Short mmCIF file of C-alpha atoms and ligand atoms in Angstrom, two decimals:
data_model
loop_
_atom_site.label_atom_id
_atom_site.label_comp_id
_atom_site.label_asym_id
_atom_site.label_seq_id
_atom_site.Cartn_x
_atom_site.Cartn_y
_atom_site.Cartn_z
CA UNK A 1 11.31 16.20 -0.06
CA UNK A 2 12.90 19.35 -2.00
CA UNK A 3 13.30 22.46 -0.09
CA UNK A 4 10.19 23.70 -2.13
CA UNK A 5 7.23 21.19 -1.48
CA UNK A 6 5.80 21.58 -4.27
CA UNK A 7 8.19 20.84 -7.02
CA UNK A 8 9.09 17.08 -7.78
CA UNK A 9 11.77 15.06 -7.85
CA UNK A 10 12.90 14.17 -12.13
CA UNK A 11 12.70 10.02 -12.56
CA UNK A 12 12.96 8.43 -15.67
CA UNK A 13 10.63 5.64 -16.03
CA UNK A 14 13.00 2.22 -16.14
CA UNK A 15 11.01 -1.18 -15.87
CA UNK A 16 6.74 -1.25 -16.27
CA UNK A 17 4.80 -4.79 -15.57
CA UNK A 18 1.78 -5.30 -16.34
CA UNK A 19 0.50 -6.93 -12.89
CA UNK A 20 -3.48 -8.55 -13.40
CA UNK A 21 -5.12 -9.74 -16.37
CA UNK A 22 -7.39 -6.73 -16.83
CA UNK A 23 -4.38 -5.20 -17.73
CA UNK A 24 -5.39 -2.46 -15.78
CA UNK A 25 -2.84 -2.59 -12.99
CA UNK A 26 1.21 -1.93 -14.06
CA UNK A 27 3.82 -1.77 -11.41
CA UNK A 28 6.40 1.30 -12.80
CA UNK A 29 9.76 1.63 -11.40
CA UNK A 30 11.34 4.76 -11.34
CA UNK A 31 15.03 5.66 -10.95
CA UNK A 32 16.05 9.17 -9.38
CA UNK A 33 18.42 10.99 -11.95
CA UNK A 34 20.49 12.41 -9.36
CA UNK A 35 21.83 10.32 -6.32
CA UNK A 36 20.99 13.01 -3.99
CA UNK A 37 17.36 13.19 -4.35
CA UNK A 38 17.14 9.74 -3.95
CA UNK A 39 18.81 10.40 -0.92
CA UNK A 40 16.08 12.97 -0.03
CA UNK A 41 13.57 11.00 -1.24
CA UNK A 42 13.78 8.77 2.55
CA UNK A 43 10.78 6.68 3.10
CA UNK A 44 9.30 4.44 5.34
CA UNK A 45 6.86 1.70 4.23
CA UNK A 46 2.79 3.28 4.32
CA UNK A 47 3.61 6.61 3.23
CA UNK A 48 2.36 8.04 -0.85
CA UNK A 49 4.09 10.24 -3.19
CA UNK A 50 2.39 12.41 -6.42
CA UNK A 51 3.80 11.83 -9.30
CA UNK A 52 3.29 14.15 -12.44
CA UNK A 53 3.67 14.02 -15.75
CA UNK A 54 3.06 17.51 -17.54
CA UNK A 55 0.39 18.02 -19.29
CA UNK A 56 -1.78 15.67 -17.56
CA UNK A 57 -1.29 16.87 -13.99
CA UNK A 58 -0.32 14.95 -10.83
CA UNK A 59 -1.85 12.53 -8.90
CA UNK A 60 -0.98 10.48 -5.52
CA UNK A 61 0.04 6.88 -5.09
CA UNK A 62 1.08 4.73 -2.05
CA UNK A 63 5.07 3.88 -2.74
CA UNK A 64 4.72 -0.03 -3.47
CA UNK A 65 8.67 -0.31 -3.02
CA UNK A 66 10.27 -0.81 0.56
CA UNK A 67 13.36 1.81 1.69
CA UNK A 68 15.43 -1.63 1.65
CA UNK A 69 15.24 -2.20 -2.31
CA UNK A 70 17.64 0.76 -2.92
CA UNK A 71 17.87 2.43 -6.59
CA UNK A 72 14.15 2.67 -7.25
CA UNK A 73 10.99 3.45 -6.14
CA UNK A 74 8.21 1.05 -7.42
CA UNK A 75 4.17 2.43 -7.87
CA UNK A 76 1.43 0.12 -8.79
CA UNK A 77 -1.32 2.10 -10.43
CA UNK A 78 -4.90 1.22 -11.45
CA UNK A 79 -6.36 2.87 -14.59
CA UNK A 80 -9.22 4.87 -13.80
CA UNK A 81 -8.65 8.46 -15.77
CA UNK A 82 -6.88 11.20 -16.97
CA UNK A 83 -3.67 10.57 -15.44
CA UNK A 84 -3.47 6.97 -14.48
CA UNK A 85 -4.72 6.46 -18.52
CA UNK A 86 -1.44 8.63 -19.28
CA UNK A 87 1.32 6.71 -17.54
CA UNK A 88 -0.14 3.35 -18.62
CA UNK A 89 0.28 4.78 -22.07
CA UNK A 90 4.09 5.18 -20.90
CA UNK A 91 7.12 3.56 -22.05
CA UNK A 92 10.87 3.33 -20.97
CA UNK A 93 12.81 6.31 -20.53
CA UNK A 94 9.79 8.68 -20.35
CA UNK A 95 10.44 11.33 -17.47
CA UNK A 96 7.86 11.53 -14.28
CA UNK A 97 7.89 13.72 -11.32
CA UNK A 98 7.51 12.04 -7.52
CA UNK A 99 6.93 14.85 -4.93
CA UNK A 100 6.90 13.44 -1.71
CA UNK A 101 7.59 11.57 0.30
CA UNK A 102 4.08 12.40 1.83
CA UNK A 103 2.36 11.55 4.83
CA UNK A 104 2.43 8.74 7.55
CA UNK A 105 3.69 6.30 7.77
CA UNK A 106 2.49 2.94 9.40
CA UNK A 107 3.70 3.28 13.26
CA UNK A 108 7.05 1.06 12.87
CA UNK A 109 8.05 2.40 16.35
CA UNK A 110 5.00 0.64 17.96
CA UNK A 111 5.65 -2.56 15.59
CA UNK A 112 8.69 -2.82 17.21
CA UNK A 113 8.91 -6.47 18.73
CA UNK A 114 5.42 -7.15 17.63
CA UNK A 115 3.34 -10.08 15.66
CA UNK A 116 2.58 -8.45 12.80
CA UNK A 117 -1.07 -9.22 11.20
CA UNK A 118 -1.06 -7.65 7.38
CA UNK A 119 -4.77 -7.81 6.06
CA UNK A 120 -5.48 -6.61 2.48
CA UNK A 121 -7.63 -7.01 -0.32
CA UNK A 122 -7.57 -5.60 -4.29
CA UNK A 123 -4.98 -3.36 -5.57
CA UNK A 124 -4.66 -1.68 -1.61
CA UNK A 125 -1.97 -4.25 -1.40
CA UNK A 126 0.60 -1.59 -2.45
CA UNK A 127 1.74 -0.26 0.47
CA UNK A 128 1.40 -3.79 2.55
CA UNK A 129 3.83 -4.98 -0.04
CA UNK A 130 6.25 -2.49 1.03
CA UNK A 131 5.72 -3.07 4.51
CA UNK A 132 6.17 -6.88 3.95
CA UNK A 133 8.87 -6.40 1.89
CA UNK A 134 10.76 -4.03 4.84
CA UNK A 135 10.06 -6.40 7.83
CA UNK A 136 11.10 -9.56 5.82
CA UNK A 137 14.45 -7.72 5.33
CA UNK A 138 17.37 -9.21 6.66
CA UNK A 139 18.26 -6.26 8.52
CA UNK A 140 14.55 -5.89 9.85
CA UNK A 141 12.92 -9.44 10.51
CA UNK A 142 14.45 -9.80 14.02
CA UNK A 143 12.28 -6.73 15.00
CA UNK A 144 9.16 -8.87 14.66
CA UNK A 145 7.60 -11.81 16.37
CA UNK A 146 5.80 -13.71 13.91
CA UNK A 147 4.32 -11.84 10.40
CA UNK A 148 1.05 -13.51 9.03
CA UNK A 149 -0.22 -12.25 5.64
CA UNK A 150 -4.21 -12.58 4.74
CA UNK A 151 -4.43 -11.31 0.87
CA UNK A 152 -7.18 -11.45 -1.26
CA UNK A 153 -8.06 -11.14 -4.75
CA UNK A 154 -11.19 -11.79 -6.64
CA UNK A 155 -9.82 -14.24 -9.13
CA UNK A 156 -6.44 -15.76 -9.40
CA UNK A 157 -5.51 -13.32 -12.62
CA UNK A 158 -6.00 -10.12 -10.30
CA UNK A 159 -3.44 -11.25 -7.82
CA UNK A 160 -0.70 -8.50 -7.67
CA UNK A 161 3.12 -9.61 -7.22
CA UNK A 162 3.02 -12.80 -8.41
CA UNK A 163 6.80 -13.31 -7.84
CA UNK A 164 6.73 -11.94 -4.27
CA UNK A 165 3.80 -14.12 -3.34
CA UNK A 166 5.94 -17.24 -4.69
CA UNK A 167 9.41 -16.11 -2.58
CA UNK A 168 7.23 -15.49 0.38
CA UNK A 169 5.50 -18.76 0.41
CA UNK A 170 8.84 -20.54 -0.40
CA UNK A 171 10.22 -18.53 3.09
CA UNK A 172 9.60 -20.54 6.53
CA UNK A 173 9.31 -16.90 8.80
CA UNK A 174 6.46 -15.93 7.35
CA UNK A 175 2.33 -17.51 7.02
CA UNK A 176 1.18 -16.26 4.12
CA UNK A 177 -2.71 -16.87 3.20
CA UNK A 178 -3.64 -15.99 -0.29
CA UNK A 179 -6.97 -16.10 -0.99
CA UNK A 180 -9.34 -15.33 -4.45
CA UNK A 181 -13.55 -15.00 -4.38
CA UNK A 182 -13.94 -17.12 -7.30
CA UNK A 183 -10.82 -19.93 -7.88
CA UNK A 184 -9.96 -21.41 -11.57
CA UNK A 185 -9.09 -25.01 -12.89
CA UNK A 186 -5.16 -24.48 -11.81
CA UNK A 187 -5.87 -22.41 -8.10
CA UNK A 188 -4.95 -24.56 -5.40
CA UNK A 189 -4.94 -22.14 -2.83
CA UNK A 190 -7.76 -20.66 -0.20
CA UNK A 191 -11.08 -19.08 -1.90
CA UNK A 192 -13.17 -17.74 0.19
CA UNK A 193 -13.60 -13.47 1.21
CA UNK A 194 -10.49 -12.17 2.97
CA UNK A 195 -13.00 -12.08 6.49
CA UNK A 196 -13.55 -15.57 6.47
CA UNK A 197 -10.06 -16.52 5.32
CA UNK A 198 -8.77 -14.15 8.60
CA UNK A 199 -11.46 -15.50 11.04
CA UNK A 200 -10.20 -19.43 10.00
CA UNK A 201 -6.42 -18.12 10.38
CA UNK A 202 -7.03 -16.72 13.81
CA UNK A 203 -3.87 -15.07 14.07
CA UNK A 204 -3.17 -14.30 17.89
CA UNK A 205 -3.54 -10.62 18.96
CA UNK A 206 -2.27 -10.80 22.25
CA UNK A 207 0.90 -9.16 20.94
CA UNK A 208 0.40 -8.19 17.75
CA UNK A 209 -0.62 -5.07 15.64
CA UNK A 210 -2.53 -5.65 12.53
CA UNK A 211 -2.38 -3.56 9.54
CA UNK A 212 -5.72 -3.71 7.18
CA UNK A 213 -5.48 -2.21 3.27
CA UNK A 214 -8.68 -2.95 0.70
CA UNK A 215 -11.81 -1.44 -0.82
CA UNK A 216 -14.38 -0.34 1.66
CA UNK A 217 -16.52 -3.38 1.74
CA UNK A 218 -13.46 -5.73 2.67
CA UNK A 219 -12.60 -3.19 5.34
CA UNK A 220 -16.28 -3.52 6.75
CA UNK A 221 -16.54 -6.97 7.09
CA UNK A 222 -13.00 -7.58 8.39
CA UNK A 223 -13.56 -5.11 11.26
CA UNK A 224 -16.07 -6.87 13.18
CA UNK A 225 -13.62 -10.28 12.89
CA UNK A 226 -10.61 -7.69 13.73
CA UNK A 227 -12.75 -7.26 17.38
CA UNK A 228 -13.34 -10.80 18.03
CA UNK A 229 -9.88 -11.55 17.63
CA UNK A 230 -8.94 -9.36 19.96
CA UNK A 231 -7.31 -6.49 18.68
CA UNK A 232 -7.58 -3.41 20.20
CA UNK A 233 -8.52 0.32 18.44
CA UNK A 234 -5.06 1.02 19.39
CA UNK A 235 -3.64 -2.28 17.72
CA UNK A 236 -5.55 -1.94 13.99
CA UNK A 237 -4.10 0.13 11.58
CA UNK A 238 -5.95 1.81 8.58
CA UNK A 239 -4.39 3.64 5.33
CA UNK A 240 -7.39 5.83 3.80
CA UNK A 241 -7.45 6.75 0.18
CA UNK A 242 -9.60 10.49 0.47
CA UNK A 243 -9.68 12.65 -2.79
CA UNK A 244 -6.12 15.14 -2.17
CA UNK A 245 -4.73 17.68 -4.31
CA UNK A 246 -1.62 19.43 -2.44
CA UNK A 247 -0.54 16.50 -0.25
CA UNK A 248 0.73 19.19 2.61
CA UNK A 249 -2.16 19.88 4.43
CA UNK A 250 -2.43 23.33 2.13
CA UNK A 251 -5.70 23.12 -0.03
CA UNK A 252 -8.10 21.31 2.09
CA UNK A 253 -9.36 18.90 -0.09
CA UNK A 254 -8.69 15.80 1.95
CA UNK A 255 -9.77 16.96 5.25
CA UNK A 256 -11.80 14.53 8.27
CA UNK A 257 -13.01 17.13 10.60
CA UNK A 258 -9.98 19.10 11.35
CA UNK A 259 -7.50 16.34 10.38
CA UNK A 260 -5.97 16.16 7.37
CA UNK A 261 -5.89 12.57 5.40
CA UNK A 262 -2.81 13.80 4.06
CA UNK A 263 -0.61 15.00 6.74
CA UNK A 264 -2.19 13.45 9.78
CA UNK A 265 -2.61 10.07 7.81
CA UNK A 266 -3.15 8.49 5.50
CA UNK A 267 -2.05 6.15 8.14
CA UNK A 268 -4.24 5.89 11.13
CA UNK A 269 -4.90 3.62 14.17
CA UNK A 270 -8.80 2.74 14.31
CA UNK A 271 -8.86 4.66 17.59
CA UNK A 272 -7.35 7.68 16.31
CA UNK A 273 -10.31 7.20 13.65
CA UNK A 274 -12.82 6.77 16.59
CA UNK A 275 -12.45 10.29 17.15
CA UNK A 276 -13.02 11.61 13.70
CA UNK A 277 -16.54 12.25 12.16
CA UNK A 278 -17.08 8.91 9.69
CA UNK A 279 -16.40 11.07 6.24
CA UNK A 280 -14.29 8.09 5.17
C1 LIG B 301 -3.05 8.30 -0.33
C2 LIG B 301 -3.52 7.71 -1.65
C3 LIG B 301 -2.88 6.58 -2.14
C4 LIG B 301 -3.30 6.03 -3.36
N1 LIG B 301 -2.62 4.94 -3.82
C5 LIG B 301 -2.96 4.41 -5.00
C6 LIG B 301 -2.20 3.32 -5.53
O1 LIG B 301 -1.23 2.83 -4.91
N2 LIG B 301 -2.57 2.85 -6.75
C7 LIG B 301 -3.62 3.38 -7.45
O2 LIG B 301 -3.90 2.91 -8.56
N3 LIG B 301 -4.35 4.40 -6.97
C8 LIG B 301 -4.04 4.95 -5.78
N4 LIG B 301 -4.76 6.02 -5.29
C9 LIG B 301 -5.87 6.55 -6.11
C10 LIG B 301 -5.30 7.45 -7.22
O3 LIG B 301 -4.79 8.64 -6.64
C11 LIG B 301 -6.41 7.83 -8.23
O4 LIG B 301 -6.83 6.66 -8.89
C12 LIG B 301 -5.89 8.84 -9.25
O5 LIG B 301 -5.78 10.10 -8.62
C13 LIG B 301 -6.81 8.94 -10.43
O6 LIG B 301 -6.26 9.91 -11.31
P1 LIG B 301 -6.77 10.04 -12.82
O7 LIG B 301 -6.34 11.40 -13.31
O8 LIG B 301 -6.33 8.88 -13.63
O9 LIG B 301 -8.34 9.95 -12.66
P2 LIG B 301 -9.40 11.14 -12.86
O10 LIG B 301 -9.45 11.46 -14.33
O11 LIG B 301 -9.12 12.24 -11.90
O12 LIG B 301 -10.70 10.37 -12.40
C14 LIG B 301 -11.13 9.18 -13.06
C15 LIG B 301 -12.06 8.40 -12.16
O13 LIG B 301 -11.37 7.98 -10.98
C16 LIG B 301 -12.02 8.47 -9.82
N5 LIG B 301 -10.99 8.88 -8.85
C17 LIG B 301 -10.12 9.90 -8.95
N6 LIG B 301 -9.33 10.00 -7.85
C18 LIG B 301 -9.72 9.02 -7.02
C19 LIG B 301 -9.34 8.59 -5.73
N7 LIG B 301 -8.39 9.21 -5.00
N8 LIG B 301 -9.97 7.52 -5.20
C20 LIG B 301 -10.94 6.89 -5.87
N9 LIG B 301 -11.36 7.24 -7.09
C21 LIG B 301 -10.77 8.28 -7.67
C22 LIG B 301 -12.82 9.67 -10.31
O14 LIG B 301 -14.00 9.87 -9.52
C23 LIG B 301 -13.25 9.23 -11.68
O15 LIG B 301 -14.36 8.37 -11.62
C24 LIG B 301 -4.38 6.60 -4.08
C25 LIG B 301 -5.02 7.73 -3.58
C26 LIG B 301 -4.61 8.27 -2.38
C27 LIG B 301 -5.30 9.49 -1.86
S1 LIG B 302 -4.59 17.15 -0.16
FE1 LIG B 302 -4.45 19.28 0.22
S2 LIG B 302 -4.84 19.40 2.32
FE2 LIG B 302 -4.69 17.27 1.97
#
């Protein structure tokens, strides 16, 4: 973060992919112009930046990338609006502000020596990819038991990170279960919703944390399977995606009860949660 909070870091735009076949999700990697706000700019997997491009104002984004792929930061955005509408219109070289990095991120400390149970559904796969990405990392993967992936999509042409899903199947240290609603002539792979998929997968949660990323009504049907597996409040991890402005905990706009989504979160256990009204 820069000593002020509220001014960003300069990146020049250096690689966009175009991720579904909407064409309504790109992936944009952005280099740091000078080494030492990259160095500033020290992450862990779960936590968001805002990027800005001025003009069209600023807006915030989980950080797809993991703190092991050094030189970049990667964001997958959806285009929805005024500013998502603006950087899709983006090419090379263009320059965009990341502020951040902001808020939580998933509890790595508690991860430590844990199966790790990764859950998500739709374009909420951002952050898991980072966190896949970091604990599949030669440097990291001894700090986990096993790592068992449950992602879903609703065809095959929305799956994000095509080449990612292909190196992690390829990889023997990790179970990865991709899954699509509705499957097409060439799919070969699971359909079914991402609940059933993780109820059939059974995943053991005697020691394992599980980390669950997707639109509300994935997140409400996976709960209930989440419980009869076994996991614990203390054991399920949630990323919420509340309106925010600031990002600091300054303006209010994001705020559960006293908490704020984004300084207190956006990362939460479900039994931190448990003790929040339900205005997510
Ligand atoms: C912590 C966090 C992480 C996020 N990560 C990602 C990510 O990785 N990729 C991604 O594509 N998006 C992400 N979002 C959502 C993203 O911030 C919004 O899509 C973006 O602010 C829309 O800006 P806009 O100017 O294009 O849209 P606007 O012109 O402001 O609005 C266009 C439409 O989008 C809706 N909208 C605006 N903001 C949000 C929001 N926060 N949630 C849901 N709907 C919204 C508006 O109601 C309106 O219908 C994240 C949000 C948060 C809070
Ligand atoms: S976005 Fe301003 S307080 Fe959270």
């Amino acid at each position: 973060m820069t000593a002020n909070p509220y001014l960003p870091f300069p990146c020049r735009l250096d690689g966009i992919e175009v991720e579904n076949e909407e064409r309504d999700i790109k992936t944009f990697k952005l280099a740091f112009l000078e080494a030492e706000h990259a160095k500033a700019f020290a992450y862990m997997p779960g936590q968001f930046a805002e990027l800005s491009l001025p003009g069209f104002g600023e807006a915030p984004f989980g950080i797809a990338s993991s703190p092991t792929e050094a030189g970049f930061v990667l964001f997958s955005v959806k285009r929805v609006g005024v500013f998502t509408s603006e950087l899709h219109a983006s090419e090379c070289g263009r320059l965009v502000g990341v502020r951040g990095p902001l808020g939580k991120a998933f509890p790595w400390e508690a991860m430590q020596g844990k199966d790790l149970v990764v859950v998500g559904g739709g374009f909420a796969f951002t952050t898991l990819r980072s966190a896949i990405v970091y604990a599949l990392d030669e440097k990291n993967r001894k700090d986990f038991g096993t790592i068992t992936v449950i992602y879903g999509a609703r065809t095959p042409g929305e799956l994000l990170y095509r080449s990612d899903l292909d190196a992690w199947s390829a990889r023997k240290d990790i179970e990865l279960h991709v899954t699509v609603d509705r499957g097409d002539e060439a799919w070969k792979g699971h359909v079914g919703v991402v609940p059933k998929i993780l109820e059939q997968t059974a995943p053991k949660a005697d020691r394992a944390m599980a980390i669950v990323c997707g639109p509300p009504i994935m997140i409400k049907y996976t709960l209930p399977v989440i419980d009869k597996l076994g996991f614990s409040p203390k054991t399920t991890v949630l990323s919420l995606e509340n309106r925010m402005k600031c990002g600091i905990g300054k303006c209010g706009r994001c705020n559960i009860g006293p908490r704020f989504v984004c300084v207190d979160g956006p990362v939460f256990t479900r039994e931190e949660l448990s003790a929040l009204p339900q205005e997510y």
